[in-house]
Coordinates of C-alpha atoms in Angstrom, one line a residue:
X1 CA 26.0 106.9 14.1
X2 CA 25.8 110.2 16.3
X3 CA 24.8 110.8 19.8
X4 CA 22.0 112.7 20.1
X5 CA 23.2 115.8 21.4
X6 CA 25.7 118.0 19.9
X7 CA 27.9 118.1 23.2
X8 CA 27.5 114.4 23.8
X9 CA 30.0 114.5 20.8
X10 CA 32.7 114.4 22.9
X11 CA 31.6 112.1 25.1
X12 CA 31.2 109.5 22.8
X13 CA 33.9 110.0 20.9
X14 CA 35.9 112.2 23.6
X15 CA 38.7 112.0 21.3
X16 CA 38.2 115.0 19.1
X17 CA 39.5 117.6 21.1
X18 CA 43.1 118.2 19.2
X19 CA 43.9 121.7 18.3
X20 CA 46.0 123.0 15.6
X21 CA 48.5 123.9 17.7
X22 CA 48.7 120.2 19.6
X23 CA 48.3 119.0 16.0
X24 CA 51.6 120.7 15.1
X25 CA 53.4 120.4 18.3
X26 CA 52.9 116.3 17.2
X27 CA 54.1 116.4 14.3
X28 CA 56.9 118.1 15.0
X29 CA 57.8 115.0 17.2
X30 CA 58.6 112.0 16.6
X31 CA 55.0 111.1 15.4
X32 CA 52.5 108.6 16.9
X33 CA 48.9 107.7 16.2
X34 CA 45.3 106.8 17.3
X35 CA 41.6 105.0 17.5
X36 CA 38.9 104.9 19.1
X37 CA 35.2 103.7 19.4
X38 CA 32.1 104.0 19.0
X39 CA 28.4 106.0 19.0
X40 CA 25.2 107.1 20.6
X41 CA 22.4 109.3 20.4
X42 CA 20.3 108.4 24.0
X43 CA 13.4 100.3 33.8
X44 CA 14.2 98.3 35.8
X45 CA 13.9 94.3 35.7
X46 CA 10.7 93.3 34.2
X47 CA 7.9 92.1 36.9
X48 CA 8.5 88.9 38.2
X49 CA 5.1 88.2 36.9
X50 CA 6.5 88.7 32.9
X51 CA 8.8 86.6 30.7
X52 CA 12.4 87.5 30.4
X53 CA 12.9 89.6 26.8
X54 CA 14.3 87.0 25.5
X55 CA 11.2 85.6 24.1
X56 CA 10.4 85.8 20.3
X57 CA 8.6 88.8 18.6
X58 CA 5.0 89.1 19.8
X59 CA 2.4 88.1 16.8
X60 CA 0.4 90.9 16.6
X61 CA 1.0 94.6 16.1
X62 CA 1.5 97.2 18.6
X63 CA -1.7 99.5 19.5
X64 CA -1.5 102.9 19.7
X65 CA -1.4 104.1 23.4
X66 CA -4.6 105.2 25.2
X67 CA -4.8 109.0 26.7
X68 CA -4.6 107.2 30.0
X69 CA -1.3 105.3 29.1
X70 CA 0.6 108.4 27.1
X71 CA -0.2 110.8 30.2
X72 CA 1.8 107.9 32.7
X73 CA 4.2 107.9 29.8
X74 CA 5.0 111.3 29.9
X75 CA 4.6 111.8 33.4
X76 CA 7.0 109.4 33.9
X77 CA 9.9 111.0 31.4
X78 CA 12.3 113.2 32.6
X79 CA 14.7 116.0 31.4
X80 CA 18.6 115.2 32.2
X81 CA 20.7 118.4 33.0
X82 CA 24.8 116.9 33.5
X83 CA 27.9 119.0 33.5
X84 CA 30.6 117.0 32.3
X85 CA 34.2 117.3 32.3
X86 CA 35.9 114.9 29.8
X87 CA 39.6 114.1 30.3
X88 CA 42.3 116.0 28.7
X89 CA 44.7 112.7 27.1
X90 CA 46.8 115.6 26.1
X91 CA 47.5 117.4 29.5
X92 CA 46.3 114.3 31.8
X93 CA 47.1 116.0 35.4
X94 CA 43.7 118.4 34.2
X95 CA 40.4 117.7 32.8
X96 CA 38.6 119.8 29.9
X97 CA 36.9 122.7 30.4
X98 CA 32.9 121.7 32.1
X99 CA 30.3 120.9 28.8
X100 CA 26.9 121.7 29.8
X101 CA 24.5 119.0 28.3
X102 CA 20.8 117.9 28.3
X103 CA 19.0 114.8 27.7
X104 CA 16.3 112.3 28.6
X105 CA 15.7 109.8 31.2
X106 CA 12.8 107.8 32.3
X107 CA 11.2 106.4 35.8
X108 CA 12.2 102.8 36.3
X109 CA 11.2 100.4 39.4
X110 CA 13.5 101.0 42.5
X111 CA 13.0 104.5 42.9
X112 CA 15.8 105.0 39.5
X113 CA 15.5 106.6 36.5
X114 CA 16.9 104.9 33.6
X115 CA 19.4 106.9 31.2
X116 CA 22.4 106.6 28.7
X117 CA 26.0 106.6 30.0
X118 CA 26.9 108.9 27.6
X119 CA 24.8 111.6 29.1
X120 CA 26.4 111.2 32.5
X121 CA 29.9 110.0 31.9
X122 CA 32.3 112.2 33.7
X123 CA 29.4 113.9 35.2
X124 CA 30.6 116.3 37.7
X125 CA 26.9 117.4 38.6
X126 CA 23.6 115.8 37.5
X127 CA 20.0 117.4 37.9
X128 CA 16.5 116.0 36.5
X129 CA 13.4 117.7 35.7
X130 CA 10.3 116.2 35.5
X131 CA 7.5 116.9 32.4
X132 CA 5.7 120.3 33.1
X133 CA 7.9 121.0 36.4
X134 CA 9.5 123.9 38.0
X135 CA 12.7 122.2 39.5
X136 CA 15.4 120.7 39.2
X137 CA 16.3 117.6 41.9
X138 CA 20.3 116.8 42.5
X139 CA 20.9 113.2 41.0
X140 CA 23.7 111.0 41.6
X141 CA 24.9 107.8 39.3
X142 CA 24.1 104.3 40.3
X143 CA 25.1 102.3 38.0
X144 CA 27.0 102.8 34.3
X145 CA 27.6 100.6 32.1
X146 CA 29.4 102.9 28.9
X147 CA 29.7 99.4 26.9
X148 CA 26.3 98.8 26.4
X149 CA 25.4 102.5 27.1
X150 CA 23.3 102.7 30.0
X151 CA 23.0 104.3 33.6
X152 CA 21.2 104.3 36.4
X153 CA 20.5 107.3 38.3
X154 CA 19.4 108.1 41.8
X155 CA 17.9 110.6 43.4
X156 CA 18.6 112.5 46.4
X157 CA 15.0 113.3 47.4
X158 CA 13.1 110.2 46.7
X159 CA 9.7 111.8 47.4
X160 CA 10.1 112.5 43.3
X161 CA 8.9 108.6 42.8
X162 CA 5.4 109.1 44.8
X163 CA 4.0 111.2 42.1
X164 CA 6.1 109.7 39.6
X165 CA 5.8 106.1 38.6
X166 CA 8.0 103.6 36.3
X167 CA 6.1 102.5 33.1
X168 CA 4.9 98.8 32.6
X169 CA 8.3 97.2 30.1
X170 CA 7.1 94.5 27.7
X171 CA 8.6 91.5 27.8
X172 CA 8.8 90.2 23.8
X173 CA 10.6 92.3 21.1
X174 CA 8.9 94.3 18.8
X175 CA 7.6 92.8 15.7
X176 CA 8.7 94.7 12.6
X177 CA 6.2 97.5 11.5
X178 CA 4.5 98.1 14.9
X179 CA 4.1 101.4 15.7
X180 CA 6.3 103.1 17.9
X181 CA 6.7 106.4 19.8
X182 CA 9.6 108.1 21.0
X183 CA 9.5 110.6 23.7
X184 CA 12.0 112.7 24.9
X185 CA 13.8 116.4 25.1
X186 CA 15.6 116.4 21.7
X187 CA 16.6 119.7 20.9
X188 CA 14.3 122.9 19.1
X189 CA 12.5 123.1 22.3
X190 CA 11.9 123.0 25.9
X191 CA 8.8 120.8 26.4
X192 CA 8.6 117.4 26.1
X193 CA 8.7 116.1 22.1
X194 CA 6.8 113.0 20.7
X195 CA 7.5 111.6 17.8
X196 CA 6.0 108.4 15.7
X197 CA 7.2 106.2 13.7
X198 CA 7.3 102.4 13.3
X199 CA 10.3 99.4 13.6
X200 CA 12.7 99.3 11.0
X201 CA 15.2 96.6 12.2
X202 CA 16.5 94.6 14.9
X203 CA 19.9 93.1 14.7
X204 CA 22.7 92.1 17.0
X205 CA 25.6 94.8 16.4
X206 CA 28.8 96.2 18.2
X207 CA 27.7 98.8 20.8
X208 CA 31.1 100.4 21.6
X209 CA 34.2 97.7 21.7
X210 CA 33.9 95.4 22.7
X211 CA 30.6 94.9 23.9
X212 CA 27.5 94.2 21.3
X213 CA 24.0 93.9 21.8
X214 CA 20.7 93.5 20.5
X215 CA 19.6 97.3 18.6
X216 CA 16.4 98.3 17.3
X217 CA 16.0 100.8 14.5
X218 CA 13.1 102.7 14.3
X219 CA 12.0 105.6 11.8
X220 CA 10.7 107.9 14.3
X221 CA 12.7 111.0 14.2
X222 CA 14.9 111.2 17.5
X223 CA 17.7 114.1 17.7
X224 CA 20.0 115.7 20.1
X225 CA 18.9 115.4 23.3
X226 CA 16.4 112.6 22.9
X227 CA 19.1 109.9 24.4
X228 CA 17.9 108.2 26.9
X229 CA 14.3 108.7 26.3
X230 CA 11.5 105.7 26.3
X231 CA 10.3 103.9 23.1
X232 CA 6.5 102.9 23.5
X233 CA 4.9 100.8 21.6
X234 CA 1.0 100.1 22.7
X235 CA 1.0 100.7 25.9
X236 CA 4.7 99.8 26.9
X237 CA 7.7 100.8 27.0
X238 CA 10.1 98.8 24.0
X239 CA 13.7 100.4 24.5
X240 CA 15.7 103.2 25.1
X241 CA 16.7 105.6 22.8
X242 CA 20.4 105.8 21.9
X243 CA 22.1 107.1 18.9
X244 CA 20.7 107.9 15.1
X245 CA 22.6 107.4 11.5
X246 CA 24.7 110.2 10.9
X247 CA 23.8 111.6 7.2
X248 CA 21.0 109.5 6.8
X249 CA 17.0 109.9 6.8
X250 CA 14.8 108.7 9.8
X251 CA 17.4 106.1 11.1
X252 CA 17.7 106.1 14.7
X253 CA 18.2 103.5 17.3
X254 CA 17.3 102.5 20.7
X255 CA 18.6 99.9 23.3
X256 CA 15.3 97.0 23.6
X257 CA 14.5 95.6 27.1
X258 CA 16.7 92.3 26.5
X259 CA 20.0 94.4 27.6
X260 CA 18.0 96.8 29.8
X261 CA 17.3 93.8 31.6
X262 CA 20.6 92.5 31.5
X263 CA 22.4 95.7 32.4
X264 CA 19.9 96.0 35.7
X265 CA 19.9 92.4 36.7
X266 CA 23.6 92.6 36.6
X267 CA 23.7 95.7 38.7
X268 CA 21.5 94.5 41.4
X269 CA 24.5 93.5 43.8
X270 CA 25.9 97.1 43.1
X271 CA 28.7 96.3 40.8
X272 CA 28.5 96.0 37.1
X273 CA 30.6 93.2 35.8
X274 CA 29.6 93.4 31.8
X275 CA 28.3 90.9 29.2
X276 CA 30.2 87.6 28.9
X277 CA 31.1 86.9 24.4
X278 CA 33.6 85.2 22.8
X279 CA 36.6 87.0 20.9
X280 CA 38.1 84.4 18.5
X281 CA 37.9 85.6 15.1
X282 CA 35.5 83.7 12.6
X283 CA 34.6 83.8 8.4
X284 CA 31.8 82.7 6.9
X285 CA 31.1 79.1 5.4
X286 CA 29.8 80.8 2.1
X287 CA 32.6 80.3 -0.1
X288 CA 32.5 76.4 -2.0
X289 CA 36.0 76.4 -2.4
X290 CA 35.8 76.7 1.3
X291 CA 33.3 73.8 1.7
X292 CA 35.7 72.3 -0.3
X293 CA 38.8 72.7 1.3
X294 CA 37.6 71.9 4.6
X295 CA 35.5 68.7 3.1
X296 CA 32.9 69.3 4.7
X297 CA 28.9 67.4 4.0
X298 CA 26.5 69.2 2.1
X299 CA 24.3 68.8 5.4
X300 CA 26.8 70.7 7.4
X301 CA 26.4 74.6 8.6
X302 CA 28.1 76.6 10.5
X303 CA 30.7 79.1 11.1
X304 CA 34.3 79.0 10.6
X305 CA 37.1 79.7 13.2
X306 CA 39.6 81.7 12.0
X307 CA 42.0 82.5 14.7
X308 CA 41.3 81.2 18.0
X309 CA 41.4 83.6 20.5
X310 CA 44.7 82.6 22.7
X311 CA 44.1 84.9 25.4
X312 CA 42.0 81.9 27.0
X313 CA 44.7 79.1 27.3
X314 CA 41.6 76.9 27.9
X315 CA 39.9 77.6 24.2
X316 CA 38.7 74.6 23.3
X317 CA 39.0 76.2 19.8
X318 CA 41.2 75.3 16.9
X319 CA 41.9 76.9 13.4
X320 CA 39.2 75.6 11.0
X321 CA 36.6 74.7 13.5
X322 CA 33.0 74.7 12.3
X323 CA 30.9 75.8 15.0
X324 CA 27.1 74.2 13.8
X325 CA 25.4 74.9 17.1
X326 CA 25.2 76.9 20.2
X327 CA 23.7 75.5 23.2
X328 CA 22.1 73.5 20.5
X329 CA 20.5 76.4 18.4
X330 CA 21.2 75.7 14.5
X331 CA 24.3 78.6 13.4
X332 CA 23.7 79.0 9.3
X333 CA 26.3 79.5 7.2
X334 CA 26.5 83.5 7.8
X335 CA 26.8 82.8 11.4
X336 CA 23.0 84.0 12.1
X337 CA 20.3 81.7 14.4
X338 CA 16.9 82.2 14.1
X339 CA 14.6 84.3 16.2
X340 CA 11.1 83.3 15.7
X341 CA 10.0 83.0 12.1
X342 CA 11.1 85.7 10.7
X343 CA 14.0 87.6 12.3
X344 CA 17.7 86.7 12.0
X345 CA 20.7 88.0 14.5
X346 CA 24.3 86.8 14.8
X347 CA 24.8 84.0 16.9
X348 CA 26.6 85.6 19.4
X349 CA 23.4 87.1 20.9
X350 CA 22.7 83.5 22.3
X351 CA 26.2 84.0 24.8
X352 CA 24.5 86.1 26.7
X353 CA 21.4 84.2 27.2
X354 CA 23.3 80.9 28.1
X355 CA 26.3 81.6 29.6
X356 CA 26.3 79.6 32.7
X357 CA 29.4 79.6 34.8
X358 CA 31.4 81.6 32.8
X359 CA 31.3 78.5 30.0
X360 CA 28.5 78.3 26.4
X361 CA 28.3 75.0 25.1
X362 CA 28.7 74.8 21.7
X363 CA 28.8 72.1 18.5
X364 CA 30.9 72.1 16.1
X365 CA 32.7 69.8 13.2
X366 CA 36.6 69.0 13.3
X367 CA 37.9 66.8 10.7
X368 CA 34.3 66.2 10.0
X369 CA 33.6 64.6 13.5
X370 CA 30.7 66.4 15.7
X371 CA 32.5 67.5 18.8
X372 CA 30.7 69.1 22.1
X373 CA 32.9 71.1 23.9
X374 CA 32.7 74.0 26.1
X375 CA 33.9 77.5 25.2
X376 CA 34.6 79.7 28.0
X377 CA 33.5 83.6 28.1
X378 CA 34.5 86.4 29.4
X379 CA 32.8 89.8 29.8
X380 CA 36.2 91.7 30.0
X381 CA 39.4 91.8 27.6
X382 CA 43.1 93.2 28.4
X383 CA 44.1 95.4 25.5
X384 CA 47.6 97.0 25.2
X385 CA 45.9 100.2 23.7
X386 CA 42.8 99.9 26.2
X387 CA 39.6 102.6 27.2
X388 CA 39.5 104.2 29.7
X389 CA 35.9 103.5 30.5
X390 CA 35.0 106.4 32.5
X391 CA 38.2 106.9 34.6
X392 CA 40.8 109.7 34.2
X393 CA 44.2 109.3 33.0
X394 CA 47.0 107.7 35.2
X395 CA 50.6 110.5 34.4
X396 CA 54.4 111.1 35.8
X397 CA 56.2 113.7 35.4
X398 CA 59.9 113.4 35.2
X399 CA 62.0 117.0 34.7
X400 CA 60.6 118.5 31.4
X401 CA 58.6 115.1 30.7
X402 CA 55.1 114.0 31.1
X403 CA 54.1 110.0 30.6
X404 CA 50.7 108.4 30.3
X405 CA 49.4 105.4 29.0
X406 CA 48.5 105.0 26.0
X407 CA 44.7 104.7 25.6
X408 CA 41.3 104.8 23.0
X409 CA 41.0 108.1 23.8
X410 CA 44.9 109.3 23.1
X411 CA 45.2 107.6 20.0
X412 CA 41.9 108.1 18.8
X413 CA 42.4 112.0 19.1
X414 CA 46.0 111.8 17.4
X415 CA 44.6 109.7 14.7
X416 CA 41.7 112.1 13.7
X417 CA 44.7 114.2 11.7
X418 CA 45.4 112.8 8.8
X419 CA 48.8 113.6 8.6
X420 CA 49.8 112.4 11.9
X421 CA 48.2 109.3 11.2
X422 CA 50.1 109.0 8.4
X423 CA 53.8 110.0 10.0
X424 CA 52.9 107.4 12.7
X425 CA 52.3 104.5 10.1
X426 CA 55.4 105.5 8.3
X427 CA 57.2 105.5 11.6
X428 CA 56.4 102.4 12.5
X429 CA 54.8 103.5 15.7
X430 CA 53.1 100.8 17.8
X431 CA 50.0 103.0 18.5
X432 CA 49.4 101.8 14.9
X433 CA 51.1 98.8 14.7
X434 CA 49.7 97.1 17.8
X435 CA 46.6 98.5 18.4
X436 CA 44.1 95.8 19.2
X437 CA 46.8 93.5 20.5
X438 CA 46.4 92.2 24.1
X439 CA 49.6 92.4 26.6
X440 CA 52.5 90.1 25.9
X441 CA 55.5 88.6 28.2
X442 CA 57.3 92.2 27.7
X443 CA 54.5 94.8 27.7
X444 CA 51.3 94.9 29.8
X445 CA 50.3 98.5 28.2
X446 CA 52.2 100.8 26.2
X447 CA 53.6 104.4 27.8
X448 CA 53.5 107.2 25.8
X449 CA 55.1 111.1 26.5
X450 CA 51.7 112.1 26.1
X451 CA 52.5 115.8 25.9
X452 CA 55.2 118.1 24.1
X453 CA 58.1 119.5 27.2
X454 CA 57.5 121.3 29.5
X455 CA 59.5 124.4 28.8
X456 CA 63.1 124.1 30.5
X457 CA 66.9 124.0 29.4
X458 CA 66.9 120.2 29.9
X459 CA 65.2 119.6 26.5
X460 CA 67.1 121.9 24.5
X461 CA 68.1 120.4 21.0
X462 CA 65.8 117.7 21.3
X463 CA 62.6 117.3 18.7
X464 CA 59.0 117.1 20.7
X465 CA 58.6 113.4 22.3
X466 CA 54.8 114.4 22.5
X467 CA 53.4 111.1 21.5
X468 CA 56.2 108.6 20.9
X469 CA 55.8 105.2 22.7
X470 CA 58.9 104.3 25.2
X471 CA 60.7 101.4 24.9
X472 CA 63.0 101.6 27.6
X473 CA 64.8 103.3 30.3
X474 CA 68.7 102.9 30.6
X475 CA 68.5 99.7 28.3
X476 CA 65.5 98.0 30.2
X477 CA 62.4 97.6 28.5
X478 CA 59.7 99.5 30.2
X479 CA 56.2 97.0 30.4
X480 CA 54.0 99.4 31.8
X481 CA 53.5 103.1 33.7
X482 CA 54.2 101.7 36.6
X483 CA 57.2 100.1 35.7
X484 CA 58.7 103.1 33.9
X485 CA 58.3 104.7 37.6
X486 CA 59.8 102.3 39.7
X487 CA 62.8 102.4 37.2
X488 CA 63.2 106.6 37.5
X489 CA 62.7 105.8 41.4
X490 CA 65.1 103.1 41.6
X491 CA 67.5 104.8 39.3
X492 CA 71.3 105.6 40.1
X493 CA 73.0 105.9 37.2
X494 CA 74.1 109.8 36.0
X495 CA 72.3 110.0 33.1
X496 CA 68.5 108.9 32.4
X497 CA 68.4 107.5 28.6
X498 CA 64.7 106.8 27.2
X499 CA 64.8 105.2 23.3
X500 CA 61.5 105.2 21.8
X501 CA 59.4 102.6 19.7
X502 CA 59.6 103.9 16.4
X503 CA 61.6 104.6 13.2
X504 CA 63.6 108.0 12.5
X505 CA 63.5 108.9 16.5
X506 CA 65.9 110.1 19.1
X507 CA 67.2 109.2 22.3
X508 CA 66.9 111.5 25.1
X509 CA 69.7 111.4 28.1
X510 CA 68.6 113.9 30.5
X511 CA 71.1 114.6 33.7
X512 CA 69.5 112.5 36.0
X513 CA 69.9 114.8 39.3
X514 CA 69.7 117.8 37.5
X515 CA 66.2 116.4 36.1
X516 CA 65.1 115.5 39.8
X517 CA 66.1 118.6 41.1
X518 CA 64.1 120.9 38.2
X519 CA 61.0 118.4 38.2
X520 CA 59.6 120.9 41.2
X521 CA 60.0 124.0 39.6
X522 CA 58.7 122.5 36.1
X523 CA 55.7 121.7 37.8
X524 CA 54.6 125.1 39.4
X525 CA 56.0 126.8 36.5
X526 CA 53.7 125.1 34.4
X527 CA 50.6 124.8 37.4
X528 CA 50.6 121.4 37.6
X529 CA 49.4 120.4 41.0
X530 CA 51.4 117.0 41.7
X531 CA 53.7 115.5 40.1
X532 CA 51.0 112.2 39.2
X533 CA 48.1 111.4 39.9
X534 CA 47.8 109.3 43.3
X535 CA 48.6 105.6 41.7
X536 CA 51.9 106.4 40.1
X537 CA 53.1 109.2 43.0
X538 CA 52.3 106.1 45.6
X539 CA 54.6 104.0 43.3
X540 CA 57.0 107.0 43.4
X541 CA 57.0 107.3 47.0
X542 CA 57.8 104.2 47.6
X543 CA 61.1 105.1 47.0
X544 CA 62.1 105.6 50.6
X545 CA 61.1 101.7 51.5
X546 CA 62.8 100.7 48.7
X547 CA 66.1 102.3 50.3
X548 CA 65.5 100.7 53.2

């Protein structure tokens, strides 16, 4: 999938950004690598009066919208202007260069308007327009929520939401075939676009890592610049759209009501803490030789537990677990519950409508005994290689050095040349090697020189570090950014020596007061305003307490 705007490109996927030269400049290092995640094109809690949508699909077919109904639509859709400025993972003391982008939004209750987080991540300045207006109002972000890929906007003159209101939200899903219309600012034009088409799909899918969420497809043509535009079917408003199939034909998505819903009652205490799910790994119960091994009844279905997730040390969990039933919904043997009578979605959709207390209660067969137990669920994981979810870069510099952690977005961008991908696989490096694992008793994250030396006399004869992971400074293992500072802070010794994680690599041993002593220069030499960003130089200056 794509977002749907060309510049949104690299805000989805902010990780595309390497030049030749950078490209080069790695792989004249000792090499190192990178992934990333996900896509996107792109009202408030429904009325207390409505059912939650969570309710099966609605029997009969959508109508087409009255005149009276498509004029409060479209009165109430509005253009999104946002200049962004993505982060640099390669110079991480600066950001990119501003991206001018458009999109869609839409009047929701509160006085918000309703939009993707892709359109306004790393927004530096925001302005909507409404339908068949003159100006532009300042907005400001709410809320975001880049997992599930929604935002929340507000404005700074509220007088906007007298003349225009929020849209009615229906409370059911879609049934498959109703009509739909998408409205929105896709690009091709200026005014306001409608399109038609009808429901295609709806499944429970990955969003962007971890999250996943219920997604409709539709075939109604939405394009670049149509994210975060309504979906109306009848004479409400169905979703939000979000992304389309790259390289396909009339394949596009949008976000339905259900995590609307959940993303704004979450919100409403003005913090977002995300959508609770479960991370152990599980197979199918397809296979007979499977059935067989496991002994299982004919009358028994379920899904099987692969690998227990050990990040919980409570996981009821245990290799070869058949989970049968969640919250005492039947799980088939694909690991899909039923919906109504005719639509199927992965039985992890149900987490989110029955999590209470942080816990799901789920079924399942051990040594064929039924077992109730309770799995607990959390809405946030620790990676070693993790996002950066709509923050900036954490750096030192050290003399000719810079360090970062490693993140999505750095190895992601490395790993989108083939050939670096390839030296860092070769090399061992644990960018490749350990991406997806979650901190261990000797590494909370993993610190990377994420760019090649400054230019200075101290690096002469060494290969570019740009990329390589460190292992350790003077013989102790570094665990995190933090960690690598408070050892150059605490340091005595004459020489600095930093080994590196990875095969056919260097050590570099750097005079350690000579280093000190040039790290000033290097740094207005090169413009670089401090020498890191205001959690690692408050590490750093601890230095004189430390002393004391």
């Amino acid at each position: 999938m794509i977002c749907l705007n060309p510049q949104h490109l690299r805000v989805c996927r902010y990780l595309a950004l390497l030049t030749i030269a950078a490209a080069l400049s790695f792989l004249a290092a000792a090499p190192t690598y990178s992934t990333e995640v996900q896509k996107g094109v792109g009202d408030s809690p429904a009325p207390e009066s409505e059912e939650p949508a969570t309710t099966p699909p609605a029997k009969a077919g959508a109508a087409k919208p009255s005149p009276e109904v498509s004029s409060k639509v479209e009165n109430a859709v509005v253009k999104v202007f946002s200049t962004l400025r993505y982060p640099d993972p390669f110079r991480p003391w600066s950001k990119q260069a501003p991206a001018e982008v458009t999109a869609s939004g839409v009047v929701i209750e509160g006085k918000r308007i309703l939009t993707n987080a892709h359109v306004v991540l790393y927004a530096s300045q925001i302005q909507i327009q409404a339908n068949q207006a003159g100006d532009k109002l300042s907005a400001t972000v709410a809320a975001v929520a880049p997992g599930i890929d929604l935002a929340v906007l507000k404005l700074d003159d509220e007088s906007f939401f007298k003349t225009h209101a929020p849209i009615p939200r229906a409370s059911t899903l879609p049934n498959i075939k109703d009509p739909v219309l998408a409205y929105g600012f896709p690009t091709g034009g200026t005014a306001l676009s409608i399109t038609k088409g009808i429901v295609s799909r709806i499944e429970f899918v990955p969003y962007n890592h971890p999250v996943s969420g219920l997604r409709i497809q539709i075939d109604a043509a939405i394009n670049p610049g149509n994210s975060g535009g309504p979906a109306i079917a009848g004479d409400k408003m169905i979703g939000l759209a979000f992304s389309h199939l790259n390289q396909a034909q009339n394949i596009g998505y949008i976000i339905p009501n259900e995590e609307v819903d959940l993303f704004l009652k979450d919100i409403a205490d003005g913090h977002y803490d995300g959508k609770p799910a479960m991370f152990d790994e599980l197979q199918t119960l397809e296979n007979p030789a499977l059935r067989a091994f496991l002994k299982l009844d004919k009358s028994v279905e379920g899904i099987v537990v692969h690998r227990p997730d050990t990040v919980i040390a409570s996981n009821p969990l245990k290799e070869w677990d058949v989970i049968t039933r969640i919250a005492g919904t039947p799980i088939d043997d694909q690991g899909m519950i039923k919906l109504g009578s005719n639509l199927r979605v992965g039985f992890q959709y149900e987490i989110q409508r029955v999590a209470k207390d942080g816990k799901v209660d789920l079924t399942i067969v051990r040594a064929n005994k039924a077992l109730q137990v309770q799995l607990p669920v959390t809405s946030t994981r620790q990676n070693l290689i993790a996002d950066l979810h709509g923050t900036y870069p954490s750096y030192f510099v050290y003399g000719p050095l810079v360090f970062s952690r490693a993140t999505l977005v750095f190895v992601g961008s490395m790993t989108r040349n083939p050939t670096i991908a390839t030296s860092l696989g070769i090399t061992g490096s644990p960018l490749i090697t350990r991406l997806g694992d979650t901190p261990s008793a000797d590494r909370d994250e993993l610190v990377v020189v994420s760019s090649p030396f400054f230019p200075h006399n101290l690096a002469n004869g060494y290969s570019n570090p740009a990329g390589s992971v460190v292992f350790s400074v003077n013989g102790v293992q570094v665990h995190s950014l933090k960690h690598l500072v408070e050892l150059l802070r605490d340091l005595q010794d004459e020489f600095v020596v930093f080994e590196f994680d990875h095969r056919g690599g260097e050590a570099l041993v750097l005079p350690r007061k000579d280093t000190m002593a040039a790290t000033e220069a290097i740094l207005t030499d090169n413009g670089v305003r401090a020498q890191g960003s205001p959690d690692m130089l408050e590490v750093w200056d601890g230095k004189t307490a430390a002393a004391q």
